[in-house]
Amino acid sequence: MDRIFRCAGFFILSLALVVPTVTPAQEKQDKQDKKDAKDTKKSEGETTEPKTKDTKGKKDKAKAPDWKVVFDGKITALDDKEDKPLSLTVQITTKVAERNTSAEQQLVQQNQQLAQHLLSLQRAKSAQEAQNARNQIANTQRQIEQTKTKLITYKDVTNDVKLQEAEAIRFRYAQPPTPIEPGTGEFMKLTKEELEKGKGTEGYPGYAGDRKGLKTGQIVRVYLWKDTKMPKDSILSDKKGAPKKVDDIQDELNNFRYDVIMIYVIADPPKK
């Protein structure tokens, strides 16, 4: 144990001899050298202050989306009165799959024909009869593959979705809203800077606008607010959790409106 303490003491003594000590005179000289170096940089036009990054023209950091459902449709009804929140109806078109019963019947017949051709091939008595059966088999197999692609057909189904504005609703347009020259009544040409300003730095699609640009017949992209109520949350049962009557549910579904946080106008209605 004494040997260990003697080694430790020798090690500490060695550190004291290796690490140089700083006298007050040396400390004063070091400060003077640093001051002289700083004055030299200033005289050469350099600065010792930390440089700040130039963020001009850069977009803001993308915010987390405040919507949860996005869909495209056509505005079929619009109610925008000053004393009431904006409400509108958007018609959406979806593809619905359905069975093609005629194709199913045709497929059954073709499989029966294929079975007959296979039987004919087994009973063939000559090379020519066998070749004819093979040709019929190949032809029927091609017809079967074509019929399989027709077993499911798709039809367009339209539904009306009723909407109402959320508190912080935004309006965006694929084409920049163009101001009108008061004197001539003609549209003013926007500069590149004005166009960039209209896009904003938030990363939203298109250009910023207001609700006055909305009109029936427009094709729009609707962004439902992330906290909007869903029918299953507010219609299917009352506040106590008791199920509602079917007629009451149907009435509330007909009048139910989702909260929309952003409307992006893709295209105006075609000119007549």
Coordinates of C-alpha atoms in Angstrom, one line a residue:
M1 CA 0.0 0.0 0.0
D2 CA 2.8 2.4 0.9
R3 CA 4.4 1.7 -2.5
I4 CA 1.2 2.7 -4.3
F5 CA 1.0 6.1 -2.4
R6 CA 4.7 6.7 -3.2
C7 CA 4.0 6.1 -6.9
A8 CA 1.0 8.4 -6.9
G9 CA 3.0 11.2 -5.2
F10 CA 5.8 10.8 -7.7
F11 CA 3.2 11.1 -10.6
I12 CA 1.7 14.3 -9.2
L13 CA 5.2 15.8 -8.8
S14 CA 6.0 14.9 -12.4
L15 CA 2.8 16.8 -13.6
A16 CA 3.8 19.8 -11.6
L17 CA 7.2 19.9 -13.3
V18 CA 5.9 19.3 -16.8
V19 CA 3.0 21.9 -16.8
P20 CA 4.6 25.4 -17.1
T21 CA 3.6 28.1 -14.7
V22 CA 2.5 31.5 -15.9
T23 CA 4.1 34.5 -14.2
P24 CA 2.3 37.9 -13.9
A25 CA 4.7 39.3 -16.5
Q26 CA 4.0 36.6 -19.0
E27 CA 0.2 37.0 -18.5
K28 CA 0.5 40.7 -19.1
Q29 CA 2.6 40.0 -22.3
D30 CA -0.1 37.5 -23.6
K31 CA -2.9 40.1 -23.2
Q32 CA -0.9 42.7 -25.1
D33 CA -0.2 40.2 -28.0
K34 CA -3.9 39.4 -28.3
K35 CA -4.8 43.1 -28.3
D36 CA -2.2 43.8 -31.0
A37 CA -3.6 40.9 -33.2
K38 CA -7.1 42.3 -32.8
D39 CA -6.0 45.8 -33.8
T40 CA -4.2 44.3 -36.9
K41 CA -7.4 42.6 -38.1
K42 CA -9.4 45.8 -37.7
S43 CA -6.9 47.7 -39.7
E44 CA -7.1 45.1 -42.5
G45 CA -10.8 45.4 -42.7
E46 CA -11.6 42.2 -40.8
T47 CA -14.1 41.9 -38.0
T48 CA -14.0 39.8 -34.9
E49 CA -17.8 39.8 -34.5
P50 CA -19.5 36.5 -35.5
K51 CA -20.9 36.5 -39.0
T52 CA -24.7 36.2 -39.4
K53 CA -26.2 34.1 -42.2
D54 CA -28.0 36.0 -45.0
T55 CA -31.5 34.6 -44.9
K56 CA -32.9 37.1 -47.4
G57 CA -35.0 35.3 -50.0
K58 CA -35.0 32.0 -48.2
K59 CA -38.3 30.3 -47.4
D60 CA -39.5 29.9 -43.8
K61 CA -39.2 26.5 -42.3
A62 CA -42.2 24.4 -43.4
K63 CA -44.9 24.2 -40.8
A64 CA -46.7 21.0 -39.9
P65 CA -49.8 20.6 -42.0
D66 CA -53.0 21.7 -40.2
W67 CA -55.2 19.5 -42.4
K68 CA -55.9 15.8 -42.5
V69 CA -57.9 15.1 -45.7
V70 CA -57.4 16.6 -49.2
F71 CA -59.7 16.1 -52.2
D72 CA -60.6 17.8 -55.5
G73 CA -64.0 18.8 -56.7
K74 CA -66.2 21.4 -58.2
I75 CA -68.0 24.2 -56.4
T76 CA -71.7 23.8 -56.9
A77 CA -73.0 26.1 -54.2
L78 CA -71.5 29.1 -52.5
D79 CA -72.8 31.2 -49.6
D80 CA -70.5 34.1 -48.7
K81 CA -72.3 36.7 -46.7
E82 CA -70.5 39.3 -44.6
D83 CA -72.6 38.5 -41.5
K84 CA -72.2 34.7 -41.8
P85 CA -69.2 32.3 -42.1
L86 CA -68.4 31.1 -45.5
S87 CA -70.2 27.9 -46.5
L88 CA -70.0 26.0 -49.8
T89 CA -70.8 22.7 -51.4
V90 CA -68.2 20.8 -53.5
Q91 CA -69.1 18.0 -55.8
I92 CA -66.6 15.2 -55.9
T93 CA -66.5 12.3 -58.4
T94 CA -65.2 8.9 -57.5
K95 CA -64.8 5.7 -59.4
V96 CA -66.9 2.8 -58.1
A97 CA -66.2 -0.8 -59.1
E98 CA -69.0 -3.1 -60.0
R99 CA -69.4 -6.6 -61.4
N100 CA -69.9 -7.1 -65.2
T101 CA -72.4 -10.0 -65.2
S102 CA -72.4 -10.3 -69.0
A103 CA -68.6 -10.7 -69.0
E104 CA -69.0 -13.4 -66.3
Q105 CA -71.4 -15.4 -68.5
Q106 CA -69.1 -15.0 -71.5
L107 CA -66.2 -16.3 -69.5
V108 CA -68.2 -19.4 -68.5
Q109 CA -69.0 -20.1 -72.2
Q110 CA -65.4 -19.6 -73.2
N111 CA -64.1 -22.1 -70.6
Q112 CA -66.6 -24.6 -71.9
Q113 CA -65.4 -24.1 -75.4
L114 CA -61.8 -24.5 -74.2
A115 CA -62.7 -27.9 -72.6
Q116 CA -64.2 -29.0 -75.9
H117 CA -61.1 -28.0 -77.9
L118 CA -58.9 -29.9 -75.4
L119 CA -61.1 -33.0 -75.8
S120 CA -60.9 -32.6 -79.6
L121 CA -57.1 -32.5 -79.3
Q122 CA -57.1 -35.8 -77.4
R123 CA -59.3 -37.5 -80.0
A124 CA -57.5 -36.2 -83.1
K125 CA -56.8 -38.9 -85.6
S126 CA -54.4 -37.0 -87.8
A127 CA -51.8 -34.3 -87.6
Q128 CA -54.1 -31.8 -89.3
E129 CA -56.9 -32.4 -86.8
A130 CA -54.4 -32.0 -83.9
Q131 CA -53.1 -28.7 -85.4
N132 CA -56.7 -27.4 -85.8
A133 CA -57.5 -28.2 -82.2
R134 CA -54.3 -26.5 -81.0
N135 CA -55.2 -23.3 -83.0
Q136 CA -58.7 -23.3 -81.5
I137 CA -57.2 -23.7 -78.0
A138 CA -54.8 -20.8 -78.4
N139 CA -57.6 -18.6 -79.9
T140 CA -60.0 -19.4 -77.0
Q141 CA -57.3 -18.8 -74.4
R142 CA -56.7 -15.3 -75.8
Q143 CA -60.4 -14.6 -75.7
I144 CA -60.5 -15.7 -72.0
E145 CA -57.7 -13.4 -71.1
Q146 CA -59.5 -10.5 -72.8
T147 CA -62.7 -11.3 -71.0
K148 CA -61.0 -11.4 -67.6
T149 CA -60.1 -7.7 -68.0
K150 CA -63.8 -6.9 -68.3
L151 CA -65.1 -8.7 -65.2
I152 CA -64.9 -5.4 -63.2
T153 CA -66.0 -2.1 -64.6
Y154 CA -65.9 1.3 -63.1
K155 CA -68.5 4.0 -63.1
D156 CA -68.4 7.6 -62.0
V157 CA -70.3 8.4 -58.8
T158 CA -70.8 12.0 -57.7
N159 CA -71.3 13.1 -54.1
D160 CA -71.9 16.6 -52.6
V161 CA -69.7 17.5 -49.7
K162 CA -70.8 20.4 -47.6
L163 CA -68.2 22.7 -46.1
Q164 CA -67.8 25.6 -43.8
E165 CA -64.8 27.8 -43.1
A166 CA -62.5 27.2 -40.2
E167 CA -61.3 30.2 -38.2
A168 CA -57.9 30.5 -39.9
I169 CA -59.0 29.6 -43.5
R170 CA -56.6 30.4 -46.3
F171 CA -57.4 31.0 -50.0
R172 CA -54.9 30.1 -52.7
Y173 CA -55.0 30.3 -56.5
A174 CA -53.2 28.5 -59.2
Q175 CA -53.1 31.8 -61.1
P176 CA -52.0 35.0 -59.3
P177 CA -54.9 37.4 -58.6
T178 CA -54.2 40.3 -60.9
P179 CA -55.2 43.9 -59.8
I180 CA -57.0 46.2 -62.2
E181 CA -55.7 49.6 -63.2
P182 CA -58.4 52.1 -62.0
G183 CA -57.8 54.5 -64.9
T184 CA -58.0 52.1 -67.8
G185 CA -59.8 49.1 -66.3
E186 CA -57.2 46.8 -67.6
F187 CA -55.3 44.1 -65.7
M188 CA -51.9 45.2 -64.4
K189 CA -48.9 43.2 -65.2
L190 CA -47.2 41.9 -62.0
T191 CA -43.4 42.1 -61.6
K192 CA -41.3 39.1 -60.7
E193 CA -40.9 40.5 -57.2
E194 CA -44.7 40.8 -56.8
L195 CA -45.2 37.3 -58.0
E196 CA -42.7 35.9 -55.5
K197 CA -44.3 37.9 -52.7
G198 CA -47.7 36.5 -53.8
K199 CA -46.5 33.0 -53.4
G200 CA -45.3 33.6 -49.8
T201 CA -42.8 31.7 -47.9
E202 CA -45.1 29.2 -46.2
G203 CA -44.8 26.5 -48.9
Y204 CA -48.5 26.5 -49.7
P205 CA -49.5 25.9 -53.4
G206 CA -50.2 28.7 -55.8
Y207 CA -50.7 32.3 -54.8
A208 CA -52.4 34.0 -51.8
G209 CA -55.8 35.5 -52.4
D210 CA -59.1 36.2 -50.7
R211 CA -62.5 34.8 -50.6
K212 CA -63.8 37.2 -53.3
G213 CA -62.2 35.1 -56.0
L214 CA -64.4 32.1 -55.3
K215 CA -67.2 31.3 -57.7
T216 CA -69.4 28.4 -58.6
G217 CA -68.1 26.1 -61.2
Q218 CA -64.5 26.4 -60.1
I219 CA -62.3 23.2 -59.7
V220 CA -60.8 23.4 -56.2
R221 CA -58.7 21.4 -53.9
V222 CA -60.1 21.3 -50.4
Y223 CA -58.0 20.8 -47.3
L224 CA -60.1 19.7 -44.3
W225 CA -59.0 21.1 -40.9
K226 CA -57.2 18.6 -38.8
D227 CA -59.6 19.1 -35.9
T228 CA -62.8 19.1 -37.9
K229 CA -65.6 16.9 -36.5
M230 CA -66.5 13.8 -38.4
P231 CA -70.0 12.4 -38.8
K232 CA -69.2 9.4 -36.6
D233 CA -68.2 11.7 -33.8
S234 CA -71.2 14.0 -33.7
I235 CA -74.1 12.3 -35.5
L236 CA -74.3 8.6 -34.9
S237 CA -74.8 9.0 -31.2
D238 CA -75.9 11.8 -28.8
K239 CA -73.8 13.4 -26.0
K240 CA -74.7 10.5 -23.7
G241 CA -73.6 7.9 -26.2
A242 CA -77.1 6.7 -26.9
P243 CA -77.8 5.7 -30.6
K244 CA -80.0 8.0 -32.6
K245 CA -83.0 7.2 -34.8
V246 CA -82.3 6.5 -38.5
D247 CA -84.4 9.5 -39.6
D248 CA -82.6 11.8 -37.3
I249 CA -79.2 10.6 -38.5
Q250 CA -80.2 11.1 -42.1
D251 CA -81.3 14.6 -41.5
E252 CA -78.1 15.5 -39.7
L253 CA -76.0 13.9 -42.4
N254 CA -77.8 16.0 -45.0
N255 CA -76.9 19.2 -43.1
F256 CA -73.5 18.2 -41.8
R257 CA -70.6 20.4 -42.7
Y258 CA -66.8 19.8 -42.5
D259 CA -64.4 22.5 -41.4
V260 CA -62.1 23.6 -44.3
I261 CA -58.8 25.2 -43.5
M262 CA -57.6 26.0 -47.0
I263 CA -59.1 26.2 -50.5
Y264 CA -56.9 26.0 -53.5
V265 CA -58.5 27.1 -56.8
I266 CA -57.1 24.9 -59.6
A267 CA -59.2 26.3 -62.5
D268 CA -62.0 28.7 -63.2
P269 CA -65.2 27.5 -64.9
P270 CA -65.1 27.3 -68.7
K271 CA -66.2 30.5 -70.4
K272 CA -69.5 30.2 -72.2

